[in-house]
PDB file of N, CA and C in Angstrom:
ATOM      1  N   MET A  30      -3.646   6.940  13.118  1.00 88.00           N
ATOM      2  CA  MET A  30      -3.046   7.732  12.067  1.00 88.00           C
ATOM      3  C   MET A  30      -2.631   6.811  10.921  1.00 88.00           C
ATOM      4  N   ALA A  31      -2.831   7.254   9.709  1.00 94.00           N
ATOM      5  CA  ALA A  31      -2.478   6.460   8.529  1.00 94.00           C
ATOM      6  C   ALA A  31      -0.967   6.310   8.419  1.00 94.00           C
ATOM      7  N   VAL A  32      -0.558   5.184   7.821  1.00 97.00           N
ATOM      8  CA  VAL A  32       0.871   4.911   7.664  1.00 97.00           C
ATOM      9  C   VAL A  32       1.111   4.375   6.247  1.00 97.00           C
ATOM     10  N   LEU A  33       2.137   4.918   5.590  1.00 98.00           N
ATOM     11  CA  LEU A  33       2.513   4.455   4.259  1.00 98.00           C
ATOM     12  C   LEU A  33       3.102   3.055   4.380  1.00 98.00           C
ATOM     13  N   ILE A  34       2.526   2.108   3.644  1.00 98.00           N
ATOM     14  CA  ILE A  34       2.989   0.724   3.749  1.00 98.00           C
ATOM     15  C   ILE A  34       3.643   0.239   2.461  1.00 98.00           C
ATOM     16  N   PHE A  35       3.336   0.892   1.312  1.00 98.00           N
ATOM     17  CA  PHE A  35       3.898   0.418   0.049  1.00 98.00           C
ATOM     18  C   PHE A  35       3.929   1.561  -0.960  1.00 98.00           C
ATOM     19  N   ARG A  36       5.120   1.892  -1.428  1.00 97.00           N
ATOM     20  CA  ARG A  36       5.257   2.928  -2.460  1.00 97.00           C
ATOM     21  C   ARG A  36       4.968   2.325  -3.827  1.00 97.00           C
ATOM     22  N   LEU A  37       4.247   3.078  -4.647  1.00 96.00           N
ATOM     23  CA  LEU A  37       3.858   2.587  -5.960  1.00 96.00           C
ATOM     24  C   LEU A  37       4.789   3.048  -7.082  1.00 96.00           C
ATOM     25  N   ASN A  38       5.708   3.934  -6.784  1.00 92.00           N
ATOM     26  CA  ASN A  38       6.638   4.416  -7.800  1.00 92.00           C
ATOM     27  C   ASN A  38       7.494   3.265  -8.306  1.00 92.00           C
ATOM     28  N   GLY A  39       7.515   3.078  -9.617  1.00 90.00           N
ATOM     29  CA  GLY A  39       8.401   2.092 -10.213  1.00 90.00           C
ATOM     30  C   GLY A  39       7.953   0.647 -10.124  1.00 90.00           C
ATOM     31  N   VAL A  40       6.757   0.388  -9.629  1.00 94.00           N
ATOM     32  CA  VAL A  40       6.280  -0.997  -9.588  1.00 94.00           C
ATOM     33  C   VAL A  40       5.295  -1.218 -10.732  1.00 94.00           C
ATOM     34  N   SER A  41       5.209  -2.440 -11.190  1.00 96.00           N
ATOM     35  CA  SER A  41       4.288  -2.759 -12.284  1.00 96.00           C
ATOM     36  C   SER A  41       2.841  -2.689 -11.786  1.00 96.00           C
ATOM     37  N   ASP A  42       1.924  -2.518 -12.729  1.00 96.00           N
ATOM     38  CA  ASP A  42       0.501  -2.515 -12.378  1.00 96.00           C
ATOM     39  C   ASP A  42       0.101  -3.845 -11.747  1.00 96.00           C
ATOM     40  N   GLU A  43       0.693  -4.919 -12.230  1.00 97.00           N
ATOM     41  CA  GLU A  43       0.388  -6.252 -11.701  1.00 97.00           C
ATOM     42  C   GLU A  43       0.824  -6.380 -10.240  1.00 97.00           C
ATOM     43  N   GLU A  44       2.035  -5.922  -9.934  1.00 97.00           N
ATOM     44  CA  GLU A  44       2.518  -5.993  -8.556  1.00 97.00           C
ATOM     45  C   GLU A  44       1.677  -5.118  -7.640  1.00 97.00           C
ATOM     46  N   ALA A  45       1.348  -3.914  -8.098  1.00 97.00           N
ATOM     47  CA  ALA A  45       0.521  -3.016  -7.297  1.00 97.00           C
ATOM     48  C   ALA A  45      -0.834  -3.655  -7.003  1.00 97.00           C
ATOM     49  N   GLN A  46      -1.433  -4.285  -8.012  1.00 98.00           N
ATOM     50  CA  GLN A  46      -2.729  -4.935  -7.811  1.00 98.00           C
ATOM     51  C   GLN A  46      -2.609  -6.118  -6.863  1.00 98.00           C
ATOM     52  N   ASP A  47      -1.529  -6.858  -6.961  1.00 98.00           N
ATOM     53  CA  ASP A  47      -1.307  -7.981  -6.045  1.00 98.00           C
ATOM     54  C   ASP A  47      -1.256  -7.503  -4.594  1.00 98.00           C
ATOM     55  N   VAL A  48      -0.583  -6.398  -4.349  1.00 98.00           N
ATOM     56  CA  VAL A  48      -0.477  -5.874  -2.983  1.00 98.00           C
ATOM     57  C   VAL A  48      -1.825  -5.329  -2.525  1.00 98.00           C
ATOM     58  N   ARG A  49      -2.555  -4.650  -3.409  1.00 98.00           N
ATOM     59  CA  ARG A  49      -3.905  -4.190  -3.060  1.00 98.00           C
ATOM     60  C   ARG A  49      -4.767  -5.380  -2.635  1.00 98.00           C
ATOM     61  N   ASP A  50      -4.728  -6.439  -3.452  1.00 98.00           N
ATOM     62  CA  ASP A  50      -5.522  -7.636  -3.155  1.00 98.00           C
ATOM     63  C   ASP A  50      -5.079  -8.289  -1.848  1.00 98.00           C
ATOM     64  N   LEU A  51      -3.786  -8.328  -1.612  1.00 98.00           N
ATOM     65  CA  LEU A  51      -3.239  -8.918  -0.395  1.00 98.00           C
ATOM     66  C   LEU A  51      -3.777  -8.200   0.842  1.00 98.00           C
ATOM     67  N   LEU A  52      -3.778  -6.883   0.806  1.00 98.00           N
ATOM     68  CA  LEU A  52      -4.291  -6.105   1.937  1.00 98.00           C
ATOM     69  C   LEU A  52      -5.791  -6.326   2.105  1.00 98.00           C
ATOM     70  N   SER A  53      -6.508  -6.276   0.999  1.00 98.00           N
ATOM     71  CA  SER A  53      -7.959  -6.453   1.044  1.00 98.00           C
ATOM     72  C   SER A  53      -8.353  -7.851   1.517  1.00 98.00           C
ATOM     73  N   ASP A  54      -7.692  -8.866   0.981  1.00 98.00           N
ATOM     74  CA  ASP A  54      -8.006 -10.255   1.346  1.00 98.00           C
ATOM     75  C   ASP A  54      -7.747 -10.551   2.819  1.00 98.00           C
ATOM     76  N   ASN A  55      -6.888  -9.760   3.446  1.00 98.00           N
ATOM     77  CA  ASN A  55      -6.562  -9.955   4.856  1.00 98.00           C
ATOM     78  C   ASN A  55      -7.234  -8.919   5.749  1.00 98.00           C
ATOM     79  N   ALA A  56      -8.278  -8.283   5.218  1.00 97.00           N
ATOM     80  CA  ALA A  56      -9.108  -7.331   5.964  1.00 97.00           C
ATOM     81  C   ALA A  56      -8.300  -6.191   6.570  1.00 97.00           C
ATOM     82  N   LEU A  57      -7.303  -5.713   5.820  1.00 98.00           N
ATOM     83  CA  LEU A  57      -6.514  -4.566   6.257  1.00 98.00           C
ATOM     84  C   LEU A  57      -7.011  -3.345   5.488  1.00 98.00           C
ATOM     85  N   ASP A  58      -7.639  -2.411   6.200  1.00 98.00           N
ATOM     86  CA  ASP A  58      -8.184  -1.219   5.559  1.00 98.00           C
ATOM     87  C   ASP A  58      -7.055  -0.347   5.041  1.00 98.00           C
ATOM     88  N   SER A  59      -7.170   0.026   3.763  1.00 98.00           N
ATOM     89  CA  SER A  59      -6.125   0.842   3.151  1.00 98.00           C
ATOM     90  C   SER A  59      -6.739   1.772   2.119  1.00 98.00           C
ATOM     91  N   TYR A  60      -5.945   2.733   1.689  1.00 98.00           N
ATOM     92  CA  TYR A  60      -6.349   3.599   0.587  1.00 98.00           C
ATOM     93  C   TYR A  60      -5.109   3.941  -0.224  1.00 98.00           C
ATOM     94  N   GLU A  61      -5.336   4.481  -1.411  1.00 97.00           N
ATOM     95  CA  GLU A  61      -4.247   4.726  -2.354  1.00 97.00           C
ATOM     96  C   GLU A  61      -4.152   6.209  -2.687  1.00 97.00           C
ATOM     97  N   THR A  62      -2.926   6.688  -2.814  1.00 96.00           N
ATOM     98  CA  THR A  62      -2.696   8.049  -3.284  1.00 96.00           C
ATOM     99  C   THR A  62      -1.868   7.985  -4.562  1.00 96.00           C
ATOM    100  N   SER A  63      -2.064   8.972  -5.407  1.00 94.00           N
ATOM    101  CA  SER A  63      -1.312   9.025  -6.663  1.00 94.00           C
ATOM    102  C   SER A  63      -0.162  10.017  -6.523  1.00 94.00           C
ATOM    103  N   GLY A  64       0.713   9.988  -7.502  1.00 90.00           N
ATOM    104  CA  GLY A  64       1.831  10.922  -7.521  1.00 90.00           C
ATOM    105  C   GLY A  64       1.408  12.323  -7.927  1.00 90.00           C
ATOM    106  N   GLY A  65       0.170  12.475  -8.337  1.00 87.00           N
ATOM    107  CA  GLY A  65      -0.329  13.771  -8.762  1.00 87.00           C
ATOM    108  C   GLY A  65       0.084  14.094 -10.190  1.00 87.00           C
ATOM    109  N   ARG A  66      -0.403  15.187 -10.670  1.00 89.00           N
ATOM    110  CA  ARG A  66      -0.160  15.594 -12.053  1.00 89.00           C
ATOM    111  C   ARG A  66       1.319  15.724 -12.383  1.00 89.00           C
ATOM    112  N   TRP A  67       2.088  16.278 -11.470  1.00 88.00           N
ATOM    113  CA  TRP A  67       3.510  16.512 -11.720  1.00 88.00           C
ATOM    114  C   TRP A  67       4.409  15.529 -10.978  1.00 88.00           C
ATOM    115  N   GLY A  68       3.825  14.535 -10.353  1.00 79.00           N
ATOM    116  CA  GLY A  68       4.611  13.520  -9.665  1.00 79.00           C
ATOM    117  C   GLY A  68       5.266  14.000  -8.385  1.00 79.00           C
ATOM    118  N   LEU A  69       4.710  15.034  -7.782  1.00 84.00           N
ATOM    119  CA  LEU A  69       5.305  15.603  -6.573  1.00 84.00           C
ATOM    120  C   LEU A  69       4.776  14.976  -5.288  1.00 84.00           C
ATOM    121  N   SER A  70       3.638  14.314  -5.373  1.00 89.00           N
ATOM    122  CA  SER A  70       3.054  13.672  -4.194  1.00 89.00           C
ATOM    123  C   SER A  70       3.542  12.230  -4.091  1.00 89.00           C
ATOM    124  N   VAL A  71       3.236  11.606  -2.987  1.00 92.00           N
ATOM    125  CA  VAL A  71       3.644  10.216  -2.770  1.00 92.00           C
ATOM    126  C   VAL A  71       2.586   9.282  -3.348  1.00 92.00           C
ATOM    127  N   ALA A  72       3.003   8.495  -4.338  1.00 95.00           N
ATOM    128  CA  ALA A  72       2.121   7.457  -4.875  1.00 95.00           C
ATOM    129  C   ALA A  72       2.319   6.222  -4.008  1.00 95.00           C
ATOM    130  N   GLY A  73       1.264   5.806  -3.326  1.00 98.00           N
ATOM    131  CA  GLY A  73       1.445   4.666  -2.443  1.00 98.00           C
ATOM    132  C   GLY A  73       0.156   4.127  -1.878  1.00 98.00           C
ATOM    133  N   LEU A  74       0.303   3.037  -1.156  1.00 98.00           N
ATOM    134  CA  LEU A  74      -0.795   2.423  -0.423  1.00 98.00           C
ATOM    135  C   LEU A  74      -0.587   2.721   1.053  1.00 98.00           C
ATOM    136  N   TRP A  75      -1.627   3.177   1.689  1.00 98.00           N
ATOM    137  CA  TRP A  75      -1.585   3.597   3.086  1.00 98.00           C
ATOM    138  C   TRP A  75      -2.534   2.749   3.904  1.00 98.00           C
ATOM    139  N   LEU A  76      -2.110   2.369   5.079  1.00 98.00           N
ATOM    140  CA  LEU A  76      -2.984   1.671   6.021  1.00 98.00           C
ATOM    141  C   LEU A  76      -3.761   2.700   6.820  1.00 98.00           C
ATOM    142  N   VAL A  77      -5.038   2.457   7.011  1.00 97.00           N
ATOM    143  CA  VAL A  77      -5.869   3.353   7.803  1.00 97.00           C
ATOM    144  C   VAL A  77      -5.501   3.245   9.279  1.00 97.00           C
ATOM    145  N   ASN A  78      -5.246   2.024   9.733  1.00 97.00           N
ATOM    146  CA  ASN A  78      -4.968   1.767  11.143  1.00 97.00           C
ATOM    147  C   ASN A  78      -3.487   1.420  11.327  1.00 97.00           C
ATOM    148  N   GLU A  79      -2.777   2.245  12.031  1.00 96.00           N
ATOM    149  CA  GLU A  79      -1.346   2.034  12.266  1.00 96.00           C
ATOM    150  C   GLU A  79      -1.070   0.706  12.974  1.00 96.00           C
ATOM    151  N   ASP A  80      -2.040   0.212  13.736  1.00 96.00           N
ATOM    152  CA  ASP A  80      -1.865  -1.056  14.451  1.00 96.00           C
ATOM    153  C   ASP A  80      -1.725  -2.251  13.498  1.00 96.00           C
ATOM    154  N   ASP A  81      -2.114  -2.076  12.238  1.00 97.00           N
ATOM    155  CA  ASP A  81      -2.020  -3.152  11.246  1.00 97.00           C
ATOM    156  C   ASP A  81      -0.666  -3.197  10.545  1.00 97.00           C
ATOM    157  N   LYS A  82       0.232  -2.293  10.885  1.00 97.00           N
ATOM    158  CA  LYS A  82       1.491  -2.151  10.154  1.00 97.00           C
ATOM    159  C   LYS A  82       2.344  -3.421  10.179  1.00 97.00           C
ATOM    160  N   VAL A  83       2.517  -4.019  11.330  1.00 97.00           N
ATOM    161  CA  VAL A  83       3.371  -5.208  11.446  1.00 97.00           C
ATOM    162  C   VAL A  83       2.805  -6.348  10.605  1.00 97.00           C
ATOM    163  N   ARG A  84       1.520  -6.598  10.713  1.00 98.00           N
ATOM    164  CA  ARG A  84       0.882  -7.676   9.945  1.00 98.00           C
ATOM    165  C   ARG A  84       0.992  -7.414   8.442  1.00 98.00           C
ATOM    166  N   ALA A  85       0.714  -6.190   8.021  1.00 98.00           N
ATOM    167  CA  ALA A  85       0.793  -5.846   6.597  1.00 98.00           C
ATOM    168  C   ALA A  85       2.217  -5.997   6.078  1.00 98.00           C
ATOM    169  N   ARG A  86       3.186  -5.565   6.851  1.00 97.00           N
ATOM    170  CA  ARG A  86       4.590  -5.672   6.430  1.00 97.00           C
ATOM    171  C   ARG A  86       4.986  -7.140   6.282  1.00 97.00           C
ATOM    172  N   GLU A  87       4.543  -7.988   7.206  1.00 97.00           N
ATOM    173  CA  GLU A  87       4.831  -9.427   7.118  1.00 97.00           C
ATOM    174  C   GLU A  87       4.247 -10.017   5.834  1.00 97.00           C
ATOM    175  N   LEU A  88       3.015  -9.649   5.515  1.00 96.00           N
ATOM    176  CA  LEU A  88       2.361 -10.163   4.314  1.00 96.00           C
ATOM    177  C   LEU A  88       3.071  -9.698   3.046  1.00 96.00           C
ATOM    178  N   ILE A  89       3.413  -8.419   2.994  1.00 97.00           N
ATOM    179  CA  ILE A  89       4.082  -7.872   1.811  1.00 97.00           C
ATOM    180  C   ILE A  89       5.469  -8.476   1.654  1.00 97.00           C
ATOM    181  N   ASP A  90       6.191  -8.618   2.744  1.00 96.00           N
ATOM    182  CA  ASP A  90       7.534  -9.205   2.673  1.00 96.00           C
ATOM    183  C   ASP A  90       7.484 -10.663   2.215  1.00 96.00           C
ATOM    184  N   ALA A  91       6.435 -11.385   2.614  1.00 95.00           N
ATOM    185  CA  ALA A  91       6.287 -12.782   2.206  1.00 95.00           C
ATOM    186  C   ALA A  91       5.864 -12.898   0.747  1.00 95.00           C
ATOM    187  N   TYR A  92       5.268 -11.847   0.221  1.00 90.00           N
ATOM    188  CA  TYR A  92       4.819 -11.829  -1.168  1.00 90.00           C
ATOM    189  C   TYR A  92       6.025 -11.877  -2.077  1.00 90.00           C
TER     190      TYR A  92
END
């Protein structure tokens, strides 16, 4: 099951891209959702595999 690993609300485009690259460079499958037209949805980066959560969190926290 997918797990939200990083919310994109309020972060700069540069920071968001850095986190995207961090996940990709470490072979962590992820996808992105937007806040939608009215900002009612969750804008964030999601891990495809829940088993990657601990590793991804360690990488993001070290960033």
